[in-house]
Structures are given as C-alpha cells and as structure tokens.
Amino acid sequence: MANHKSAIKRHKQSQERRMRNRINKSKMNTVIRRVEEALVAGVEDAAQEALKIAIPVIQKTAGKGTIHKKTASRKISRLTGRVNRMMPIG
C-alpha cells in the first residue's frame, strides 16, 4: 500500500473506477448474453427485442470509457449480423 497522501488518494480513485468499470461491463455482458440466448433458442422476436436493448447499453459502456469505441462498434455489428442472418429474407 502507498504511503504518500496523494498515492493513497490515487489508489482509492483507481479502486472506485475499477468497480464502476466492472459494473458497466457486467451489465453489457448480461445484455449480450440475453441476445445470444435468444439466438440459440431460435426465437426471432426475442432476439430482435434483446438486440434493441443491448445496442444502447453497449454504446453507453463505450461512452463512459469502460471499453473502446471501436470495440463497442464491433460487438454491435457482430450481434446485429447474427440476428439478421437468423431472420428470413423477404
């Protein structure tokens, strides 16, 4: 553990950020898991609804700096592609 007052404060701040990032990432992973569960179950409507919920959560996680902007974009793109492939064309 640090001895200087500024180092103690820095450590405390990093712990708070770590917990905040963990919470944000956990929420994001939960909504992604719900989309994937709907895909595995083969329920098209549930997959689309889960995706509509997941996209803003992923974007918000990136906006808060927990994940990179391009990582969020990639996750959204891949999930959307998987849901679209599940949907019948026409």
PDB file of N, CA and C in Angstrom:
ATOM      1  N   MET A   1       0.849  -1.184   0.000  1.00  0.00           N
ATOM      2  CA  MET A   1       0.000   0.000   0.000  1.00  0.00           C
ATOM      3  C   MET A   1       0.886   1.237   0.000  1.00  0.00           C
ATOM      4  N   ALA A   2       0.396   2.280  -0.613  1.00  0.00           N
ATOM      5  CA  ALA A   2       1.145   3.523  -0.731  1.00  0.00           C
ATOM      6  C   ALA A   2       1.210   4.271   0.605  1.00  0.00           C
ATOM      7  N   ASN A   3       2.250   5.083   0.746  1.00  0.00           N
ATOM      8  CA  ASN A   3       2.450   5.831   1.982  1.00  0.00           C
ATOM      9  C   ASN A   3       2.118   7.317   1.845  1.00  0.00           C
ATOM     10  N   HIS A   4       2.333   7.877   0.652  1.00  0.00           N
ATOM     11  CA  HIS A   4       2.076   9.299   0.461  1.00  0.00           C
ATOM     12  C   HIS A   4       0.583   9.560   0.336  1.00  0.00           C
ATOM     13  N   LYS A   5       0.188  10.723   0.804  1.00  0.00           N
ATOM     14  CA  LYS A   5      -1.223  11.089   0.776  1.00  0.00           C
ATOM     15  C   LYS A   5      -1.789  11.066  -0.648  1.00  0.00           C
ATOM     16  N   SER A   6      -1.031  11.586  -1.601  1.00  0.00           N
ATOM     17  CA  SER A   6      -1.502  11.625  -2.987  1.00  0.00           C
ATOM     18  C   SER A   6      -1.594  10.217  -3.578  1.00  0.00           C
ATOM     19  N   ALA A   7      -0.665   9.345  -3.188  1.00  0.00           N
ATOM     20  CA  ALA A   7      -0.679   7.975  -3.689  1.00  0.00           C
ATOM     21  C   ALA A   7      -1.847   7.194  -3.088  1.00  0.00           C
ATOM     22  N   ILE A   8      -2.178   7.476  -1.849  1.00  0.00           N
ATOM     23  CA  ILE A   8      -3.324   6.830  -1.204  1.00  0.00           C
ATOM     24  C   ILE A   8      -4.608   7.245  -1.913  1.00  0.00           C
ATOM     25  N   LYS A   9      -4.713   8.538  -2.217  1.00  0.00           N
ATOM     26  CA  LYS A   9      -5.890   9.037  -2.925  1.00  0.00           C
ATOM     27  C   LYS A   9      -5.980   8.417  -4.324  1.00  0.00           C
ATOM     28  N   ARG A  10      -4.859   8.334  -5.022  1.00  0.00           N
ATOM     29  CA  ARG A  10      -4.825   7.759  -6.362  1.00  0.00           C
ATOM     30  C   ARG A  10      -5.281   6.295  -6.320  1.00  0.00           C
ATOM     31  N   HIS A  11      -4.821   5.559  -5.308  1.00  0.00           N
ATOM     32  CA  HIS A  11      -5.211   4.156  -5.167  1.00  0.00           C
ATOM     33  C   HIS A  11      -6.723   4.034  -4.932  1.00  0.00           C
ATOM     34  N   LYS A  12      -7.235   4.902  -4.083  1.00  0.00           N
ATOM     35  CA  LYS A  12      -8.673   4.898  -3.784  1.00  0.00           C
ATOM     36  C   LYS A  12      -9.488   5.213  -5.043  1.00  0.00           C
ATOM     37  N   GLN A  13      -9.016   6.181  -5.823  1.00  0.00           N
ATOM     38  CA  GLN A  13      -9.709   6.547  -7.056  1.00  0.00           C
ATOM     39  C   GLN A  13      -9.689   5.395  -8.061  1.00  0.00           C
ATOM     40  N   SER A  14      -8.551   4.728  -8.158  1.00  0.00           N
ATOM     41  CA  SER A  14      -8.444   3.623  -9.116  1.00  0.00           C
ATOM     42  C   SER A  14      -9.352   2.469  -8.712  1.00  0.00           C
ATOM     43  N   GLN A  15      -9.510   2.235  -7.417  1.00  0.00           N
ATOM     44  CA  GLN A  15     -10.412   1.183  -6.947  1.00  0.00           C
ATOM     45  C   GLN A  15     -11.861   1.533  -7.294  1.00  0.00           C
ATOM     46  N   GLU A  16     -12.235   2.795  -7.127  1.00  0.00           N
ATOM     47  CA  GLU A  16     -13.593   3.236  -7.465  1.00  0.00           C
ATOM     48  C   GLU A  16     -13.858   3.094  -8.957  1.00  0.00           C
ATOM     49  N   ARG A  17     -12.870   3.484  -9.777  1.00  0.00           N
ATOM     50  CA  ARG A  17     -13.017   3.355 -11.233  1.00  0.00           C
ATOM     51  C   ARG A  17     -13.127   1.898 -11.644  1.00  0.00           C
ATOM     52  N   ARG A  18     -12.324   1.061 -11.004  1.00  0.00           N
ATOM     53  CA  ARG A  18     -12.339  -0.366 -11.305  1.00  0.00           C
ATOM     54  C   ARG A  18     -13.723  -0.957 -11.038  1.00  0.00           C
ATOM     55  N   MET A  19     -14.300  -0.609  -9.904  1.00  0.00           N
ATOM     56  CA  MET A  19     -15.621  -1.114  -9.568  1.00  0.00           C
ATOM     57  C   MET A  19     -16.675  -0.578 -10.547  1.00  0.00           C
ATOM     58  N   ARG A  20     -16.568   0.682 -10.905  1.00  0.00           N
ATOM     59  CA  ARG A  20     -17.508   1.285 -11.850  1.00  0.00           C
ATOM     60  C   ARG A  20     -17.410   0.587 -13.206  1.00  0.00           C
ATOM     61  N   ASN A  21     -16.171   0.345 -13.653  1.00  0.00           N
ATOM     62  CA  ASN A  21     -15.968  -0.339 -14.930  1.00  0.00           C
ATOM     63  C   ASN A  21     -16.494  -1.768 -14.885  1.00  0.00           C
ATOM     64  N   ARG A  22     -16.285  -2.438 -13.760  1.00  0.00           N
ATOM     65  CA  ARG A  22     -16.771  -3.808 -13.617  1.00  0.00           C
ATOM     66  C   ARG A  22     -18.290  -3.866 -13.701  1.00  0.00           C
ATOM     67  N   ILE A  23     -18.954  -2.924 -13.062  1.00  0.00           N
ATOM     68  CA  ILE A  23     -20.418  -2.870 -13.090  1.00  0.00           C
ATOM     69  C   ILE A  23     -20.908  -2.638 -14.518  1.00  0.00           C
ATOM     70  N   ASN A  24     -20.285  -1.670 -15.205  1.00  0.00           N
ATOM     71  CA  ASN A  24     -20.680  -1.371 -16.580  1.00  0.00           C
ATOM     72  C   ASN A  24     -20.463  -2.561 -17.503  1.00  0.00           C
ATOM     73  N   LYS A  25     -19.308  -3.214 -17.375  1.00  0.00           N
ATOM     74  CA  LYS A  25     -19.001  -4.366 -18.213  1.00  0.00           C
ATOM     75  C   LYS A  25     -19.945  -5.522 -17.927  1.00  0.00           C
ATOM     76  N   SER A  26     -20.287  -5.693 -16.676  1.00  0.00           N
ATOM     77  CA  SER A  26     -21.187  -6.774 -16.289  1.00  0.00           C
ATOM     78  C   SER A  26     -22.571  -6.569 -16.903  1.00  0.00           C
ATOM     79  N   LYS A  27     -23.067  -5.328 -16.857  1.00  0.00           N
ATOM     80  CA  LYS A  27     -24.360  -5.023 -17.476  1.00  0.00           C
ATOM     81  C   LYS A  27     -24.315  -5.312 -18.971  1.00  0.00           C
ATOM     82  N   MET A  28     -23.224  -4.881 -19.607  1.00  0.00           N
ATOM     83  CA  MET A  28     -23.075  -5.080 -21.039  1.00  0.00           C
ATOM     84  C   MET A  28     -23.053  -6.575 -21.376  1.00  0.00           C
ATOM     85  N   ASN A  29     -22.274  -7.346 -20.623  1.00  0.00           N
ATOM     86  CA  ASN A  29     -22.181  -8.776 -20.893  1.00  0.00           C
ATOM     87  C   ASN A  29     -23.518  -9.483 -20.666  1.00  0.00           C
ATOM     88  N   THR A  30     -24.290  -8.996 -19.720  1.00  0.00           N
ATOM     89  CA  THR A  30     -25.601  -9.589 -19.453  1.00  0.00           C
ATOM     90  C   THR A  30     -26.537  -9.384 -20.639  1.00  0.00           C
ATOM     91  N   VAL A  31     -26.589  -8.177 -21.182  1.00  0.00           N
ATOM     92  CA  VAL A  31     -27.496  -7.933 -22.314  1.00  0.00           C
ATOM     93  C   VAL A  31     -27.027  -8.678 -23.561  1.00  0.00           C
ATOM     94  N   ILE A  32     -25.708  -8.810 -23.728  1.00  0.00           N
ATOM     95  CA  ILE A  32     -25.176  -9.588 -24.859  1.00  0.00           C
ATOM     96  C   ILE A  32     -25.572 -11.055 -24.695  1.00  0.00           C
ATOM     97  N   ARG A  33     -25.457 -11.558 -23.473  1.00  0.00           N
ATOM     98  CA  ARG A  33     -25.821 -12.954 -23.214  1.00  0.00           C
ATOM     99  C   ARG A  33     -27.299 -13.195 -23.516  1.00  0.00           C
ATOM    100  N   ARG A  34     -28.152 -12.228 -23.199  1.00  0.00           N
ATOM    101  CA  ARG A  34     -29.581 -12.383 -23.475  1.00  0.00           C
ATOM    102  C   ARG A  34     -29.856 -12.469 -24.982  1.00  0.00           C
ATOM    103  N   VAL A  35     -29.115 -11.696 -25.769  1.00  0.00           N
ATOM    104  CA  VAL A  35     -29.259 -11.772 -27.230  1.00  0.00           C
ATOM    105  C   VAL A  35     -28.827 -13.155 -27.699  1.00  0.00           C
ATOM    106  N   GLU A  36     -27.691 -13.617 -27.205  1.00  0.00           N
ATOM    107  CA  GLU A  36     -27.174 -14.922 -27.630  1.00  0.00           C
ATOM    108  C   GLU A  36     -28.104 -16.060 -27.207  1.00  0.00           C
ATOM    109  N   GLU A  37     -28.702 -15.952 -26.032  1.00  0.00           N
ATOM    110  CA  GLU A  37     -29.650 -16.979 -25.587  1.00  0.00           C
ATOM    111  C   GLU A  37     -30.873 -17.019 -26.497  1.00  0.00           C
ATOM    112  N   ALA A  38     -31.337 -15.853 -26.914  1.00  0.00           N
ATOM    113  CA  ALA A  38     -32.475 -15.799 -27.834  1.00  0.00           C
ATOM    114  C   ALA A  38     -32.106 -16.394 -29.194  1.00  0.00           C
ATOM    115  N   LEU A  39     -30.869 -16.158 -29.627  1.00  0.00           N
ATOM    116  CA  LEU A  39     -30.410 -16.726 -30.891  1.00  0.00           C
ATOM    117  C   LEU A  39     -30.348 -18.246 -30.817  1.00  0.00           C
ATOM    118  N   VAL A  40     -29.824 -18.765 -29.719  1.00  0.00           N
ATOM    119  CA  VAL A  40     -29.716 -20.213 -29.543  1.00  0.00           C
ATOM    120  C   VAL A  40     -31.101 -20.842 -29.470  1.00  0.00           C
ATOM    121  N   ALA A  41     -32.023 -20.162 -28.800  1.00  0.00           N
ATOM    122  CA  ALA A  41     -33.391 -20.670 -28.678  1.00  0.00           C
ATOM    123  C   ALA A  41     -34.122 -20.606 -30.016  1.00  0.00           C
ATOM    124  N   GLY A  42     -33.643 -19.754 -30.919  1.00  0.00           N
ATOM    125  CA  GLY A  42     -34.257 -19.648 -32.239  1.00  0.00           C
ATOM    126  C   GLY A  42     -35.506 -18.787 -32.262  1.00  0.00           C
ATOM    127  N   VAL A  43     -35.661 -17.923 -31.273  1.00  0.00           N
ATOM    128  CA  VAL A  43     -36.839 -17.050 -31.200  1.00  0.00           C
ATOM    129  C   VAL A  43     -36.463 -15.698 -31.818  1.00  0.00           C
ATOM    130  N   GLU A  44     -36.986 -15.452 -33.010  1.00  0.00           N
ATOM    131  CA  GLU A  44     -36.595 -14.256 -33.763  1.00  0.00           C
ATOM    132  C   GLU A  44     -37.017 -12.965 -33.067  1.00  0.00           C
ATOM    133  N   ASP A  45     -38.261 -12.923 -32.603  1.00  0.00           N
ATOM    134  CA  ASP A  45     -38.768 -11.706 -31.958  1.00  0.00           C
ATOM    135  C   ASP A  45     -37.993 -11.384 -30.690  1.00  0.00           C
ATOM    136  N   ALA A  46     -37.702 -12.402 -29.902  1.00  0.00           N
ATOM    137  CA  ALA A  46     -36.952 -12.197 -28.663  1.00  0.00           C
ATOM    138  C   ALA A  46     -35.542 -11.714 -28.964  1.00  0.00           C
ATOM    139  N   ALA A  47     -34.939 -12.245 -30.024  1.00  0.00           N
ATOM    140  CA  ALA A  47     -33.580 -11.837 -30.398  1.00  0.00           C
ATOM    141  C   ALA A  47     -33.569 -10.372 -30.817  1.00  0.00           C
ATOM    142  N   GLN A  48     -34.560  -9.963 -31.601  1.00  0.00           N
ATOM    143  CA  GLN A  48     -34.628  -8.567 -32.040  1.00  0.00           C
ATOM    144  C   GLN A  48     -34.856  -7.624 -30.863  1.00  0.00           C
ATOM    145  N   GLU A  49     -35.741  -7.999 -29.966  1.00  0.00           N
ATOM    146  CA  GLU A  49     -36.011  -7.161 -28.787  1.00  0.00           C
ATOM    147  C   GLU A  49     -34.772  -7.065 -27.895  1.00  0.00           C
ATOM    148  N   ALA A  50     -34.099  -8.186 -27.704  1.00  0.00           N
ATOM    149  CA  ALA A  50     -32.890  -8.192 -26.881  1.00  0.00           C
ATOM    150  C   ALA A  50     -31.801  -7.332 -27.520  1.00  0.00           C
ATOM    151  N   LEU A  51     -31.718  -7.367 -28.852  1.00  0.00           N
ATOM    152  CA  LEU A  51     -30.730  -6.549 -29.557  1.00  0.00           C
ATOM    153  C   LEU A  51     -31.043  -5.061 -29.397  1.00  0.00           C
ATOM    154  N   LYS A  52     -32.328  -4.694 -29.467  1.00  0.00           N
ATOM    155  CA  LYS A  52     -32.715  -3.290 -29.294  1.00  0.00           C
ATOM    156  C   LYS A  52     -32.349  -2.773 -27.911  1.00  0.00           C
ATOM    157  N   ILE A  53     -32.385  -3.663 -26.931  1.00  0.00           N
ATOM    158  CA  ILE A  53     -31.994  -3.286 -25.575  1.00  0.00           C
ATOM    159  C   ILE A  53     -30.470  -3.253 -25.453  1.00  0.00           C
ATOM    160  N   ALA A  54     -29.798  -4.181 -26.131  1.00  0.00           N
ATOM    161  CA  ALA A  54     -28.347  -4.332 -25.983  1.00  0.00           C
ATOM    162  C   ALA A  54     -27.557  -3.190 -26.618  1.00  0.00           C
ATOM    163  N   ILE A  55     -28.000  -2.715 -27.765  1.00  0.00           N
ATOM    164  CA  ILE A  55     -27.220  -1.710 -28.501  1.00  0.00           C
ATOM    165  C   ILE A  55     -26.984  -0.444 -27.672  1.00  0.00           C
ATOM    166  N   PRO A  56     -28.008   0.163 -27.068  1.00  0.00           N
ATOM    167  CA  PRO A  56     -27.729   1.367 -26.268  1.00  0.00           C
ATOM    168  C   PRO A  56     -26.847   1.092 -25.046  1.00  0.00           C
ATOM    169  N   VAL A  57     -26.995  -0.096 -24.464  1.00  0.00           N
ATOM    170  CA  VAL A  57     -26.173  -0.424 -23.295  1.00  0.00           C
ATOM    171  C   VAL A  57     -24.704  -0.524 -23.702  1.00  0.00           C
ATOM    172  N   ILE A  58     -24.432  -1.159 -24.839  1.00  0.00           N
ATOM    173  CA  ILE A  58     -23.052  -1.283 -25.326  1.00  0.00           C
ATOM    174  C   ILE A  58     -22.493   0.099 -25.661  1.00  0.00           C
ATOM    175  N   GLN A  59     -23.288   0.941 -26.322  1.00  0.00           N
ATOM    176  CA  GLN A  59     -22.835   2.290 -26.669  1.00  0.00           C
ATOM    177  C   GLN A  59     -22.558   3.119 -25.420  1.00  0.00           C
ATOM    178  N   LYS A  60     -23.393   2.968 -24.417  1.00  0.00           N
ATOM    179  CA  LYS A  60     -23.210   3.718 -23.176  1.00  0.00           C
ATOM    180  C   LYS A  60     -21.935   3.273 -22.454  1.00  0.00           C
ATOM    181  N   THR A  61     -21.658   1.976 -22.492  1.00  0.00           N
ATOM    182  CA  THR A  61     -20.446   1.448 -21.872  1.00  0.00           C
ATOM    183  C   THR A  61     -19.214   2.052 -22.540  1.00  0.00           C
ATOM    184  N   ALA A  62     -19.251   2.188 -23.859  1.00  0.00           N
ATOM    185  CA  ALA A  62     -18.142   2.803 -24.577  1.00  0.00           C
ATOM    186  C   ALA A  62     -18.068   4.297 -24.273  1.00  0.00           C
ATOM    187  N   GLY A  63     -19.207   4.933 -24.172  1.00  0.00           N
ATOM    188  CA  GLY A  63     -19.254   6.366 -23.887  1.00  0.00           C
ATOM    189  C   GLY A  63     -18.649   6.708 -22.534  1.00  0.00           C
ATOM    190  N   LYS A  64     -18.764   5.789 -21.594  1.00  0.00           N
ATOM    191  CA  LYS A  64     -18.197   6.001 -20.261  1.00  0.00           C
ATOM    192  C   LYS A  64     -16.718   5.643 -20.201  1.00  0.00           C
ATOM    193  N   GLY A  65     -16.203   5.099 -21.296  1.00  0.00           N
ATOM    194  CA  GLY A  65     -14.773   4.804 -21.352  1.00  0.00           C
ATOM    195  C   GLY A  65     -14.397   3.438 -20.803  1.00  0.00           C
ATOM    196  N   THR A  66     -15.374   2.606 -20.493  1.00  0.00           N
ATOM    197  CA  THR A  66     -15.075   1.279 -19.967  1.00  0.00           C
ATOM    198  C   THR A  66     -14.493   0.393 -21.060  1.00  0.00           C
ATOM    199  N   ILE A  67     -15.063   0.480 -22.261  1.00  0.00           N
ATOM    200  CA  ILE A  67     -14.500  -0.221 -23.409  1.00  0.00           C
ATOM    201  C   ILE A  67     -14.248   0.813 -24.498  1.00  0.00           C
ATOM    202  N   HIS A  68     -13.422   0.450 -25.459  1.00  0.00           N
ATOM    203  CA  HIS A  68     -13.099   1.367 -26.546  1.00  0.00           C
ATOM    204  C   HIS A  68     -14.294   1.506 -27.487  1.00  0.00           C
ATOM    205  N   LYS A  69     -14.377   2.656 -28.137  1.00  0.00           N
ATOM    206  CA  LYS A  69     -15.469   2.963 -29.055  1.00  0.00           C
ATOM    207  C   LYS A  69     -15.554   1.936 -30.194  1.00  0.00           C
ATOM    208  N   LYS A  70     -14.405   1.548 -30.726  1.00  0.00           N
ATOM    209  CA  LYS A  70     -14.393   0.595 -31.836  1.00  0.00           C
ATOM    210  C   LYS A  70     -14.730  -0.820 -31.374  1.00  0.00           C
ATOM    211  N   THR A  71     -14.392  -1.151 -30.146  1.00  0.00           N
ATOM    212  CA  THR A  71     -14.778  -2.448 -29.592  1.00  0.00           C
ATOM    213  C   THR A  71     -16.292  -2.535 -29.494  1.00  0.00           C
ATOM    214  N   ALA A  72     -16.906  -1.459 -29.040  1.00  0.00           N
ATOM    215  CA  ALA A  72     -18.364  -1.416 -28.939  1.00  0.00           C
ATOM    216  C   ALA A  72     -18.996  -1.556 -30.322  1.00  0.00           C
ATOM    217  N   SER A  73     -18.446  -0.850 -31.278  1.00  0.00           N
ATOM    218  CA  SER A  73     -18.961  -0.898 -32.632  1.00  0.00           C
ATOM    219  C   SER A  73     -18.862  -2.315 -33.195  1.00  0.00           C
ATOM    220  N   ARG A  74     -17.752  -2.973 -32.943  1.00  0.00           N
ATOM    221  CA  ARG A  74     -17.545  -4.342 -33.416  1.00  0.00           C
ATOM    222  C   ARG A  74     -18.543  -5.311 -32.773  1.00  0.00           C
ATOM    223  N   LYS A  75     -18.754  -5.162 -31.473  1.00  0.00           N
ATOM    224  CA  LYS A  75     -19.706  -6.033 -30.769  1.00  0.00           C
ATOM    225  C   LYS A  75     -21.119  -5.844 -31.322  1.00  0.00           C
ATOM    226  N   ILE A  76     -21.514  -4.598 -31.525  1.00  0.00           N
ATOM    227  CA  ILE A  76     -22.839  -4.291 -32.057  1.00  0.00           C
ATOM    228  C   ILE A  76     -22.989  -4.874 -33.460  1.00  0.00           C
ATOM    229  N   SER A  77     -21.969  -4.690 -34.284  1.00  0.00           N
ATOM    230  CA  SER A  77     -22.010  -5.163 -35.655  1.00  0.00           C
ATOM    231  C   SER A  77     -22.149  -6.680 -35.717  1.00  0.00           C
ATOM    232  N   ARG A  78     -21.387  -7.373 -34.899  1.00  0.00           N
ATOM    233  CA  ARG A  78     -21.436  -8.831 -34.914  1.00  0.00           C
ATOM    234  C   ARG A  78     -22.767  -9.362 -34.396  1.00  0.00           C
ATOM    235  N   LEU A  79     -23.275  -8.749 -33.345  1.00  0.00           N
ATOM    236  CA  LEU A  79     -24.576  -9.178 -32.821  1.00  0.00           C
ATOM    237  C   LEU A  79     -25.684  -8.922 -33.849  1.00  0.00           C
ATOM    238  N   THR A  80     -25.650  -7.741 -34.467  1.00  0.00           N
ATOM    239  CA  THR A  80     -26.655  -7.387 -35.464  1.00  0.00           C
ATOM    240  C   THR A  80     -26.605  -8.352 -36.635  1.00  0.00           C
ATOM    241  N   GLY A  81     -25.395  -8.676 -37.069  1.00  0.00           N
ATOM    242  CA  GLY A  81     -25.236  -9.626 -38.173  1.00  0.00           C
ATOM    243  C   GLY A  81     -25.801 -10.986 -37.839  1.00  0.00           C
ATOM    244  N   ARG A  82     -25.561 -11.438 -36.628  1.00  0.00           N
ATOM    245  CA  ARG A  82     -26.080 -12.744 -36.215  1.00  0.00           C
ATOM    246  C   ARG A  82     -27.603 -12.744 -36.164  1.00  0.00           C
ATOM    247  N   VAL A  83     -28.183 -11.656 -35.666  1.00  0.00           N
ATOM    248  CA  VAL A  83     -29.650 -11.568 -35.611  1.00  0.00           C
ATOM    249  C   VAL A  83     -30.224 -11.479 -37.020  1.00  0.00           C
ATOM    250  N   ASN A  84     -29.577 -10.717 -37.898  1.00  0.00           N
ATOM    251  CA  ASN A  84     -30.062 -10.576 -39.272  1.00  0.00           C
ATOM    252  C   ASN A  84     -29.982 -11.887 -40.046  1.00  0.00           C
ATOM    253  N   ARG A  85     -28.937 -12.662 -39.821  1.00  0.00           N
ATOM    254  CA  ARG A  85     -28.794 -13.947 -40.508  1.00  0.00           C
ATOM    255  C   ARG A  85     -29.880 -14.926 -40.053  1.00  0.00           C
ATOM    256  N   MET A  86     -30.328 -14.721 -38.830  1.00  0.00           N
ATOM    257  CA  MET A  86     -31.379 -15.587 -38.298  1.00  0.00           C
ATOM    258  C   MET A  86     -32.718 -15.275 -38.940  1.00  0.00           C
ATOM    259  N   MET A  87     -32.881 -14.023 -39.349  1.00  0.00           N
ATOM    260  CA  MET A  87     -34.153 -13.580 -39.907  1.00  0.00           C
ATOM    261  C   MET A  87     -34.296 -14.079 -41.357  1.00  0.00           C
ATOM    262  N   PRO A  88     -35.494 -14.479 -41.739  1.00  0.00           N
ATOM    263  CA  PRO A  88     -35.705 -14.875 -43.131  1.00  0.00           C
ATOM    264  C   PRO A  88     -35.653 -13.653 -44.057  1.00  0.00           C
ATOM    265  N   ILE A  89     -35.135 -13.828 -45.233  1.00  0.00           N
ATOM    266  CA  ILE A  89     -35.020 -12.725 -46.197  1.00  0.00           C
ATOM    267  C   ILE A  89     -36.363 -12.542 -46.889  1.00  0.00           C
ATOM    268  N   GLY A  90     -36.779 -11.274 -46.976  1.00  0.00           N
ATOM    269  CA  GLY A  90     -38.033 -11.033 -47.690  1.00  0.00           C
ATOM    270  C   GLY A  90     -38.974 -10.135 -47.027  1.00  0.00           C
TER     271      GLY A  90
END
